[in-house]
Short mmCIF file of C-alpha atoms in Angstrom, two decimals:
data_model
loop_
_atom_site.label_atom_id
_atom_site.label_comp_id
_atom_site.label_asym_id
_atom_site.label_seq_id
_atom_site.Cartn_x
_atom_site.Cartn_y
_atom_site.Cartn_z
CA UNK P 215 -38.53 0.47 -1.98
CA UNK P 216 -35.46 0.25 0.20
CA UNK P 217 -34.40 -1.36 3.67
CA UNK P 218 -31.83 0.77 5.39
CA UNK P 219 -29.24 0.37 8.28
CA UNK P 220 -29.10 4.82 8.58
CA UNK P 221 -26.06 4.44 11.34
CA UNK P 222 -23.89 1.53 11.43
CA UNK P 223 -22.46 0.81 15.03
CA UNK P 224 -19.67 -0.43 16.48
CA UNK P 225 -17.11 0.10 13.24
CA UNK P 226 -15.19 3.42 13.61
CA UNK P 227 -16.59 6.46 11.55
CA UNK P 228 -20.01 6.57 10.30
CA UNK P 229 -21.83 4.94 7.41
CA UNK P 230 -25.50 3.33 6.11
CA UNK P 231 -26.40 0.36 4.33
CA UNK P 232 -28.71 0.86 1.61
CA UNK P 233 -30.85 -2.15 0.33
CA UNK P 234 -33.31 -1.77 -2.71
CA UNK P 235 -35.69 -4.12 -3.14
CA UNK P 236 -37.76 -4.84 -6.44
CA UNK P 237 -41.13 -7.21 -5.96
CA UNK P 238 -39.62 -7.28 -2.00
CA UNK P 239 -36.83 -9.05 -3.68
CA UNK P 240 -33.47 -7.63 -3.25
CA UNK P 241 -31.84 -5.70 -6.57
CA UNK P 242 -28.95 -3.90 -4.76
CA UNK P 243 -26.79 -2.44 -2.13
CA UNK P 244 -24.89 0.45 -1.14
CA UNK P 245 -22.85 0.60 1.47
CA UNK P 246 -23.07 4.27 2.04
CA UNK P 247 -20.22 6.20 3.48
CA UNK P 248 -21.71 9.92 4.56
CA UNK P 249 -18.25 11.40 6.93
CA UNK P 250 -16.99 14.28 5.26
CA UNK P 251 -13.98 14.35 3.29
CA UNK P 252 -10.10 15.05 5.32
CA UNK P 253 -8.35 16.78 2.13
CA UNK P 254 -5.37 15.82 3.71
CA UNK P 255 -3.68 15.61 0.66
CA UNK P 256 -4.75 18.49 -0.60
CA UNK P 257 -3.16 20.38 2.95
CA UNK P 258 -0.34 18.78 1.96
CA UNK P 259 0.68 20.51 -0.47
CA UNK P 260 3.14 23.41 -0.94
CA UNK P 261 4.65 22.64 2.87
CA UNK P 262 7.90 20.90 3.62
CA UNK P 263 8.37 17.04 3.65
CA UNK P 264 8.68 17.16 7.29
CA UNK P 265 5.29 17.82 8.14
CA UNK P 266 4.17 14.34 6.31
CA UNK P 267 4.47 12.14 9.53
CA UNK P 268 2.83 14.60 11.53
CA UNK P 269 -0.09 15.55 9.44
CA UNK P 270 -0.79 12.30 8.06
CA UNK P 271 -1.01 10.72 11.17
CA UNK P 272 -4.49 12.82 11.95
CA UNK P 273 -6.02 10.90 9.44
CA UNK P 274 -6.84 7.99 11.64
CA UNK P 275 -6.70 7.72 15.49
CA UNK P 276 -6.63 4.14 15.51
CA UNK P 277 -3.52 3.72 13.12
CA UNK P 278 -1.59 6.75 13.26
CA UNK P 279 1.92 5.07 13.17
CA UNK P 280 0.98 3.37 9.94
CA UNK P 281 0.43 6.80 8.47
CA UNK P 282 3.56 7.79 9.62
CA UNK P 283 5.50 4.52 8.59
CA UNK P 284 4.73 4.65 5.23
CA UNK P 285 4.30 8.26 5.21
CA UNK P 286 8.93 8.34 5.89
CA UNK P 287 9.36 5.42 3.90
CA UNK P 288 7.96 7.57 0.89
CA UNK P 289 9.62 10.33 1.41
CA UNK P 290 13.50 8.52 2.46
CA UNK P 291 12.42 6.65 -1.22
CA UNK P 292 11.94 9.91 -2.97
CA UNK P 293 15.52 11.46 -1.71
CA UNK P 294 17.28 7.45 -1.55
CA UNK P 295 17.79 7.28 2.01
CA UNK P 296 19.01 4.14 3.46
CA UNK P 297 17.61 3.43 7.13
CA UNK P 298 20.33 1.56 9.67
CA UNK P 299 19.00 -2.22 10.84
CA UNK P 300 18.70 -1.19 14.29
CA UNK P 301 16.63 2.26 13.17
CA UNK P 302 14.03 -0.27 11.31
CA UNK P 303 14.06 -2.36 14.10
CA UNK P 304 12.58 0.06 16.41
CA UNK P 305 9.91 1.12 13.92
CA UNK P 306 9.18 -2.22 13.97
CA UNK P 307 8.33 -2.47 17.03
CA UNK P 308 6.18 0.20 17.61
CA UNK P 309 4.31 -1.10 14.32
CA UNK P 310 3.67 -4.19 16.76
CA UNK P 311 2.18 -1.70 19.35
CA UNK P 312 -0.38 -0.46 17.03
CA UNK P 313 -1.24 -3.55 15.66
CA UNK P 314 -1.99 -5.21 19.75
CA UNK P 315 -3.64 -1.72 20.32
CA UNK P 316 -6.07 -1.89 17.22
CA UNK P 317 -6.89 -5.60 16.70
CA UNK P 318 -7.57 -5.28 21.05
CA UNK P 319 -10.20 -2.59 20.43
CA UNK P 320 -11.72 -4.48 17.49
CA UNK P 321 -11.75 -7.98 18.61
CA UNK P 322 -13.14 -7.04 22.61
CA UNK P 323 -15.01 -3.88 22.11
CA UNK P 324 -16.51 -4.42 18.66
CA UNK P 325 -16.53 -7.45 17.22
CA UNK P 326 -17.15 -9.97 20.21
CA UNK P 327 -20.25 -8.66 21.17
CA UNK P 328 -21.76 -10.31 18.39
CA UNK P 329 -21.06 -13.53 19.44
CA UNK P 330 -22.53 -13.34 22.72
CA UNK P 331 -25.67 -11.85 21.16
CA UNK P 332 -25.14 -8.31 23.24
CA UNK P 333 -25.16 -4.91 22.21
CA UNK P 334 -21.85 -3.69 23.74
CA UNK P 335 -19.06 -4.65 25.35
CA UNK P 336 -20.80 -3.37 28.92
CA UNK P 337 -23.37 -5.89 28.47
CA UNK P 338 -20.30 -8.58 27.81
CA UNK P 339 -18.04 -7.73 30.99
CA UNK P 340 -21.87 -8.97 32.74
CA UNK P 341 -21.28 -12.11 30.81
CA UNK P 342 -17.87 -12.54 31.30
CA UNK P 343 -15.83 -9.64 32.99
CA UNK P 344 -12.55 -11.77 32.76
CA UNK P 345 -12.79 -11.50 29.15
CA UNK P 346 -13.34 -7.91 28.98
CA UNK P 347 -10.17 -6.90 31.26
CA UNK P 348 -8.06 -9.53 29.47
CA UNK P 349 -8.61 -7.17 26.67
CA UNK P 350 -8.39 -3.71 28.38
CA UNK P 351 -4.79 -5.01 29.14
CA UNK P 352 -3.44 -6.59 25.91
CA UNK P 353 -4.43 -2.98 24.72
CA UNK P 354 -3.00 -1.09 27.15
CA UNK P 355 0.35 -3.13 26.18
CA UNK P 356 0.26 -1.87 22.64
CA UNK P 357 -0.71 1.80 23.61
CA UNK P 358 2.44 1.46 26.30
CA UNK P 359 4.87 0.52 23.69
CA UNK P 360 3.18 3.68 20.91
CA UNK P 361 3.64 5.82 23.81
CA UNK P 362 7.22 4.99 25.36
CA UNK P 363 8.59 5.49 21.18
CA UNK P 364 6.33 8.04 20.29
CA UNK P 365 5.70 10.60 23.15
CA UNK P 366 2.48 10.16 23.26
CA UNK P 367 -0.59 7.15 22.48
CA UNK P 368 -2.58 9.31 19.89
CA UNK P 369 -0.89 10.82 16.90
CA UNK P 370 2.84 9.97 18.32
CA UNK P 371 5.47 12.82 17.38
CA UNK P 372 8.95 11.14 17.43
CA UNK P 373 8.69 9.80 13.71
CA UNK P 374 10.93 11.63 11.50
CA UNK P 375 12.26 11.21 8.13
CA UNK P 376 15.38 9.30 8.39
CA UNK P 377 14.31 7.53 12.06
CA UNK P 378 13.14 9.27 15.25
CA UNK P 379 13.60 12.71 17.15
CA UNK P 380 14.52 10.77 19.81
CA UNK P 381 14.71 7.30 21.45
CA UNK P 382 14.71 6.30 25.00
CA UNK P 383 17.97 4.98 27.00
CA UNK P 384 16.17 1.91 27.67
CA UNK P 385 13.23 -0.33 26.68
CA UNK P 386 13.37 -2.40 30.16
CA UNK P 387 10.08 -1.29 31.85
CA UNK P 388 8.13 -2.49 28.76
CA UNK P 389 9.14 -6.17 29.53
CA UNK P 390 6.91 -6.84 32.38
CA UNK P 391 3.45 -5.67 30.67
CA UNK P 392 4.40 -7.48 27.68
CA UNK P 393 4.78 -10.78 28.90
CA UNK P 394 1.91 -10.54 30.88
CA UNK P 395 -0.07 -9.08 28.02
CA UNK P 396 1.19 -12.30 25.94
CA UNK P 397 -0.21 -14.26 28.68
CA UNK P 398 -3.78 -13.13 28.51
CA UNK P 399 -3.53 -13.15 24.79
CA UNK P 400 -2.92 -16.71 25.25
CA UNK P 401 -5.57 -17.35 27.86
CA UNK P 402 -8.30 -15.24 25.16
CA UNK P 403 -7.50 -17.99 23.03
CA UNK P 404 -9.19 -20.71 25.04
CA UNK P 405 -12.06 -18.78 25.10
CA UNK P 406 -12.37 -18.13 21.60
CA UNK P 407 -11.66 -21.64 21.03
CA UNK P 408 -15.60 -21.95 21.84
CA UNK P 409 -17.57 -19.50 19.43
CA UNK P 410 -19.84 -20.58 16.65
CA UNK P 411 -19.18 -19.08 13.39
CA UNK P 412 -21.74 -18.41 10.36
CA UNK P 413 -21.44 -20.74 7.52
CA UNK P 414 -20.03 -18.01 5.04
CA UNK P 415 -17.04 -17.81 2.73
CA UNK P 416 -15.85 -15.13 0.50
CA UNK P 417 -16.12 -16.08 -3.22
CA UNK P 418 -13.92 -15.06 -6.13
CA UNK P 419 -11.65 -11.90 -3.66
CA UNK P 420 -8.34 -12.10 -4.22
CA UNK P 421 -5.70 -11.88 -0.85
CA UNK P 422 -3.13 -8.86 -1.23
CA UNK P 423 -0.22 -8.27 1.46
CA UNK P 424 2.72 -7.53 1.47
CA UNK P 425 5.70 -10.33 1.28
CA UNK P 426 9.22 -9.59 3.18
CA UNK P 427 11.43 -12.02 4.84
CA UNK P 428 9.35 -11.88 8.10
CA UNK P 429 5.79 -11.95 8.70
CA UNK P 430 4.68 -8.39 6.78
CA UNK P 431 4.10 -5.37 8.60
CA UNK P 432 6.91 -2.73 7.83
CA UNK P 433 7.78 -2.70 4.15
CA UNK P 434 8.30 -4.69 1.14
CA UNK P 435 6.62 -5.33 -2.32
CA UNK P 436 3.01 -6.24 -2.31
CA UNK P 437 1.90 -9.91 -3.00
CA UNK P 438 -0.51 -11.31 -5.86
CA UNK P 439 -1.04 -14.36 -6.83
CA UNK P 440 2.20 -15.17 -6.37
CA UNK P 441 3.61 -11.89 -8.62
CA UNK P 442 5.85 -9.09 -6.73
CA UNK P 443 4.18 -5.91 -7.47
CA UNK P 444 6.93 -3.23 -6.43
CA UNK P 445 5.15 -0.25 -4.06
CA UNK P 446 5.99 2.20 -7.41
CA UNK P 447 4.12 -0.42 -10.03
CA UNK P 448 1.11 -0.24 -7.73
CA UNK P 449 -1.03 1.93 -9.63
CA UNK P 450 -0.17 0.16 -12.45
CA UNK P 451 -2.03 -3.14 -10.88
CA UNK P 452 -4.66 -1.33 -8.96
CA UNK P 453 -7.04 1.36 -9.34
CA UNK P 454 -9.03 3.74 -7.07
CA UNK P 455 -12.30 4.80 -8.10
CA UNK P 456 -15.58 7.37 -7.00
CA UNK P 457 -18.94 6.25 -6.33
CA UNK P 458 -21.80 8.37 -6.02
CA UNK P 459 -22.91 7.59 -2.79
CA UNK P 460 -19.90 7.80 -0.77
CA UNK P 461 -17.46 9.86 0.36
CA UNK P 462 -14.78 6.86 0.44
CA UNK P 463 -13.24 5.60 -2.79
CA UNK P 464 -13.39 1.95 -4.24
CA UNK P 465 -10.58 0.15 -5.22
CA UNK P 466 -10.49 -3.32 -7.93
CA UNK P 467 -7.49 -4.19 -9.81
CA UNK P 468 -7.29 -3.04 -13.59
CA UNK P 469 -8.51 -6.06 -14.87
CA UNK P 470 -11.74 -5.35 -12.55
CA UNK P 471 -11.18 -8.22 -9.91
CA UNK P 472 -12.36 -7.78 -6.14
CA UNK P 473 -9.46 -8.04 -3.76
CA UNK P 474 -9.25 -8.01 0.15
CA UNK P 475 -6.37 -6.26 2.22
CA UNK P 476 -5.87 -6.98 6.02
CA UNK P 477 -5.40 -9.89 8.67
CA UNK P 478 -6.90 -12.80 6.80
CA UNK P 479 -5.00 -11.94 3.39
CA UNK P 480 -1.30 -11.74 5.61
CA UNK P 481 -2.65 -14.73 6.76
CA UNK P 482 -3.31 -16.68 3.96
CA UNK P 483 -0.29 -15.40 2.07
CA UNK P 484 2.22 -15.62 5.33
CA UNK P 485 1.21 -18.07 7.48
CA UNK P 486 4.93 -19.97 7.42
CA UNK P 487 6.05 -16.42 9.00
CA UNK P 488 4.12 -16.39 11.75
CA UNK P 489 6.20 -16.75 15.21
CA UNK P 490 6.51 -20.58 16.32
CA UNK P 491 4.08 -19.01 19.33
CA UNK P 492 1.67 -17.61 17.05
CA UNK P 493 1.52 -20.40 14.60
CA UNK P 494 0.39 -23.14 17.61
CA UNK P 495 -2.19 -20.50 18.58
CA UNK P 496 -3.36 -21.05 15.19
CA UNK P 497 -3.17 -24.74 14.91
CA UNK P 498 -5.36 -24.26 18.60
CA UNK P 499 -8.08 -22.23 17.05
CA UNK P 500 -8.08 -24.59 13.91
CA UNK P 501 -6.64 -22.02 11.53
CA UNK P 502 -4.73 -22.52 8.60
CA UNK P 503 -4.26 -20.99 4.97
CA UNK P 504 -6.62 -20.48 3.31
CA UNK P 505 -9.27 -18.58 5.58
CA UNK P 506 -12.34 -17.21 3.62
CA UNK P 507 -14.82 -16.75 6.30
CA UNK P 508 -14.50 -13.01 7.22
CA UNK P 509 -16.00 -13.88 10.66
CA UNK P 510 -12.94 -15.95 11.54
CA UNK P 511 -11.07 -12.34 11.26
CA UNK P 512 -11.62 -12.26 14.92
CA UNK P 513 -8.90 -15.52 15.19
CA UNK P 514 -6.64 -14.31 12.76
CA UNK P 515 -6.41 -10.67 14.60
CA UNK P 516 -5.57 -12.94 18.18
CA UNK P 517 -2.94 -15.32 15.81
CA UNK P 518 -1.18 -11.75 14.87
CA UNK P 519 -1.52 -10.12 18.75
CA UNK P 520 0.19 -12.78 19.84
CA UNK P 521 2.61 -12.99 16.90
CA UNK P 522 3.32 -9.06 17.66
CA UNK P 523 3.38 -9.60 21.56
CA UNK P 524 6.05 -12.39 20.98
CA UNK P 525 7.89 -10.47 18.67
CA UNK P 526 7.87 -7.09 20.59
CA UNK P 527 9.22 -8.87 23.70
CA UNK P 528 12.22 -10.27 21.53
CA UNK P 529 13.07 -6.67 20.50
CA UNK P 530 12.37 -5.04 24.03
CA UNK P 531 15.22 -7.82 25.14
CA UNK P 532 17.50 -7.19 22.48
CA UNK P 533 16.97 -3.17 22.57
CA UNK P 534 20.30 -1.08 22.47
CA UNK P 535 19.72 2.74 22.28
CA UNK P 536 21.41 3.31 18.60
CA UNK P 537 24.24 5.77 18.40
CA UNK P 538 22.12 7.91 16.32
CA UNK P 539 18.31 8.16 16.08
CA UNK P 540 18.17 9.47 12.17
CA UNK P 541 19.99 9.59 9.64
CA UNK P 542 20.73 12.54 7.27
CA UNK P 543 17.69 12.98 4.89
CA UNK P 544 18.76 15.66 1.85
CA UNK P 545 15.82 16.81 -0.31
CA UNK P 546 15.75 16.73 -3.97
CA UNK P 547 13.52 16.97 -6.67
CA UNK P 548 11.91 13.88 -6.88
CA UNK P 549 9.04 11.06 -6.22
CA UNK P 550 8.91 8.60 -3.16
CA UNK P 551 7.32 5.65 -2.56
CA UNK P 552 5.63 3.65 0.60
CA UNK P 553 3.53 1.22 1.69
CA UNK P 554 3.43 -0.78 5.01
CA UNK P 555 0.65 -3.19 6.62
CA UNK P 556 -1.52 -1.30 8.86
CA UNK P 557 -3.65 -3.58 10.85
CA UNK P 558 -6.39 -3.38 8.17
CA UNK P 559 -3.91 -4.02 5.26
CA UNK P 560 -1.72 -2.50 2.89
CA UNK P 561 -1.50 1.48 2.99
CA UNK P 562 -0.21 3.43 -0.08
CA UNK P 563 1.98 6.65 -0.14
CA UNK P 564 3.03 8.55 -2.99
CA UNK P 565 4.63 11.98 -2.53
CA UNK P 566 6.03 14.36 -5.46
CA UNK P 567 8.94 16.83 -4.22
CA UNK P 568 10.56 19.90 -5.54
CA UNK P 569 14.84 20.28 -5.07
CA UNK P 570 13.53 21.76 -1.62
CA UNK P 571 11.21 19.33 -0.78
CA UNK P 572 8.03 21.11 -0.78
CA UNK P 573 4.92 19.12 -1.39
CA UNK P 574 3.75 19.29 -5.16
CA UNK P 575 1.31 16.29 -4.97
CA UNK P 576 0.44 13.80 -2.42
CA UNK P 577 -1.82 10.04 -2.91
CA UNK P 578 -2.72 8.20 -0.63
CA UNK P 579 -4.29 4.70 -0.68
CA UNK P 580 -5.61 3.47 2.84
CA UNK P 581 -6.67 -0.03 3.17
CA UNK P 582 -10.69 0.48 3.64
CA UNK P 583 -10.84 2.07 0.35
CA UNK P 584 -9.29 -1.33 -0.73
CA UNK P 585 -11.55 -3.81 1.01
CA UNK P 586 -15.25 -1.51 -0.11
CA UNK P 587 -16.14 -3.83 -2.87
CA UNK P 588 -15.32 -6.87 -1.04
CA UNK P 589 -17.59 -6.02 1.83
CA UNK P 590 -19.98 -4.95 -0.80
CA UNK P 591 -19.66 -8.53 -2.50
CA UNK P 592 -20.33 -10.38 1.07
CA UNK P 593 -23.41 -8.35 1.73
CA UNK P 594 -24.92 -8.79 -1.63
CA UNK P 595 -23.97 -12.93 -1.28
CA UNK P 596 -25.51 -12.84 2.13
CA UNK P 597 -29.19 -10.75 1.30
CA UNK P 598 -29.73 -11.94 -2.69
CA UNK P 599 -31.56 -14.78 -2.28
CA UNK P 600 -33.79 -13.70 0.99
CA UNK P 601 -37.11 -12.03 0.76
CA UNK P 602 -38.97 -9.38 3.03
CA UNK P 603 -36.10 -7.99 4.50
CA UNK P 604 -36.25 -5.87 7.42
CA UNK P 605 -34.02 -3.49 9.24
CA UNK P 606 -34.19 -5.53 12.24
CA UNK P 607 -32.86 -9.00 10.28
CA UNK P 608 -30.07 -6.46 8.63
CA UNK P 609 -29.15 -5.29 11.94
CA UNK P 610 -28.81 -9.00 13.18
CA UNK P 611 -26.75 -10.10 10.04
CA UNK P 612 -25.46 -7.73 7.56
CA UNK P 613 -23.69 -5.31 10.43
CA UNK P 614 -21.24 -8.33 11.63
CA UNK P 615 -20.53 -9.23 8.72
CA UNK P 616 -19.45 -5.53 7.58
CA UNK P 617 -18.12 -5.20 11.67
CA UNK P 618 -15.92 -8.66 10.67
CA UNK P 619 -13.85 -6.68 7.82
CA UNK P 620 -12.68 -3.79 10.73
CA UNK P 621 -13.51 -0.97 8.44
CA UNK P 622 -12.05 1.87 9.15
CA UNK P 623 -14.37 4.70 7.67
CA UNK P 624 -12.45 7.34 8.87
CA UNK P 625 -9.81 6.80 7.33
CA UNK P 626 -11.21 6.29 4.11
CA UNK P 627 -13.19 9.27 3.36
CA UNK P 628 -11.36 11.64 1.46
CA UNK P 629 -13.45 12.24 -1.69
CA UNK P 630 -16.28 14.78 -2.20
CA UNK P 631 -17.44 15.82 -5.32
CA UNK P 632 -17.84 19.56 -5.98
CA UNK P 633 -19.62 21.03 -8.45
CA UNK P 634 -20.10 24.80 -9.09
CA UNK P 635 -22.90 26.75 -9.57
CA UNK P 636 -24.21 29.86 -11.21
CA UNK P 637 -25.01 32.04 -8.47
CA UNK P 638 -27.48 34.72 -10.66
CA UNK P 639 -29.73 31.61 -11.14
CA UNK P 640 -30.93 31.50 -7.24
CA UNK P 641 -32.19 34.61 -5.10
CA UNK P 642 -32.57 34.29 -1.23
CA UNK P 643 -36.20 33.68 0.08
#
């Protein structure tokens, strides 16, 4: 006998949870990812390196300029180009625009809900409408930032190999919607200051970032236990695997330990980084190192919008239009490295070249694959011991808890298994 959640609501992409229950005890769980496959790695290859930024960044609607980021910083590894200060700089700060875009949608249109006991996030603007267009405009602020850099909000087209097609003369008119955007951000915080979080920690996951000289988001080697894994040794430390019953890879380390990518680990394993704003927002909330209740995600994602608000107003201030948006980017036969911290956590590239710079193989490693088991792990901790289950209790409990982790499905799916068939064995009816 099973209990099942068939369509999972409020994460982005689609998915099930599978309970199976022995004696109306549970025996196990599957949390079932059904959205077909991307193959974008597969329609890599064979075309030029150029297309990487652009093609990649379909993947996920959400994070497209973490694609992209670590999509170039594979590719300028593979042919050992160095990017100017000011270059990185500006990446970095549209980075910060995807992260305010992304944790706004997640913490006001799907993950607060839940705390107000309401189905959507119409039924909380009836609650509290204030809330609601406090986060309408802290998003807006990241999308304005993706779109000034990039051309456009979705799937942005100015990220090249070796910097950007083009930059604007100034960043001035960004100033004004930031700072007010920090504001609200600020004023959220008072009002999360109030919720009531489940008593529920995350047992024996291990917290993997990435570790640079500022809080991570752009680059760097990743961080475990307190070892420097180097974006080419990852592989080496971590494995992807298939299941059965999804279309989305797992992911454990070789030694076959559960670890978590995202907010709470680049909180736990960065906190000192944090902006001096951004670390009193924490101290408000109650927040330090180390966080293990994936509930309190919802904090850490407001600690990091206003770390990235803060931060992307210093850079707007500072912005000079560099003398050259790219640099020269030669192909040769080769392979690249990249990784970056998309909102949800680390994101893997590896890319294989020819001396022209065609495509021969492409990997990628997005962070959902990465955090599967661990939401797998919380679910099993949270239903083992409880009898009778019905849909209706796994609707109440089980879906925050997988809604608290952000999944992003979408993203994730690129596995299907295929398996050929004789064809002279079956006749049409």
């Amino acid at each position: 006998m099973k209990v099942q959640i068939e369509a999972l609501t409020r994460v982005e992409g689609e998915g099930s949870l599978e309970v199976f229950l022995r004696d109306g005890k549970p025996e196990s769980l599957r949390l079932s990812i059904y959205e077909p496959p991307r193959f974008i790695e597969g329609i890599l290859k064979g075309k030029p390196y150029q297309v990487i930024p652009d093609i990649t960044a379909r993947i996920c609607g959400i994070c497209p300029v973490a694609y992209q980021m670590s999509g170039v910083q594979a590719i300028e590894d593979a042919f050992c180009v160095k990017i100017p200060e000011d270059i990185e700089e500006i990446r970095r700060l549209m980075y910060f625009g995807e992260w305010v875009q992304s944790h706004a949608l997640h913490v006001f249109f799907l993950h607060l809900p839940d705390f107000f006991n309401v189905p959507s996030i119409i039924e909380l603007s009836k609650i509290d409408k204030g809330l609601v267009l406090a986060g309408m405009e802290i998003k807006r602020a990241g999308s304005l930032i993706i779109q000034t850099l990039g051309g456009r909000t979705s799937h942005p087209v100015s990220v090249v190999p070796g910097g950007f097609s083009a930059l604007p003369e100034s960043l001035s008119e960004l100033k004004e919607t930031l700072e007010k955007a920090l504001e609200k951000a600020l004023w959220t915080v008072e009002k999360l200051k109030a919720l009531n979080f489940p008593d529920f920690e995350l047992k024996e996951v291990l917290f993997v970032s990435l570790i640079e000289e500022d809080y991570p988001i752009l680059k760097g080697d990743i961080y475990l236990e307190g070892v420097r894994v180097s974006p080419k040794e990852f592989k080496s430390v971590f494995v992807e695997f298939e299941v059965p019953y999804s279309t989305a890879k797992h992911a454990m380390t070789k030694d076959g330990r559960v670890y978590l990518v995202g907010p709470i680990a680049r909180f736990n394993n960065a906190f000192e980084k944090l902006s001096p704003l951004a670390i009193e927002t924490a101290h408000k909330l109650s927040l330090e190192p180390m966080v293990k209740n994936p509930h309190k995600g919802i904090l850490v994602r407001i600690v990091e919008i206003v770390h990235a608000l803060e931060r992307s107003i210093r850079i707007v201030k500072d912005y000079k239009k560099p003398q050259k948006s790219k640099v020269e980017v030669v192909p040769k036969s080769s392979t690249g490295y990249g990784v970056s911290e998309a909102p949800r956590g680390i994101l893997w590239h590896s890319y294989s070249f020819d001396s022209e710079g065609r495509i021969l193989s492409a990997d990628i490693v997005p962070p959902t694959s990465q955090n599967q088991r661990a939401i797998e792990l919380s679910l099993w901790e949270l239903i083992k011991d409880r009898e009778n289950l019905k849909e209706d209790w796994l609707r109440d409990h089980a879906e925050p808890v997988i809604r608290s982790f952000d999944p992003c499905i979408s993203c994730a799916t690129h596995f299907l298994k295929v398996s050929l068939k004789d064809a002279k064995k079956f006749t049409l009816a």
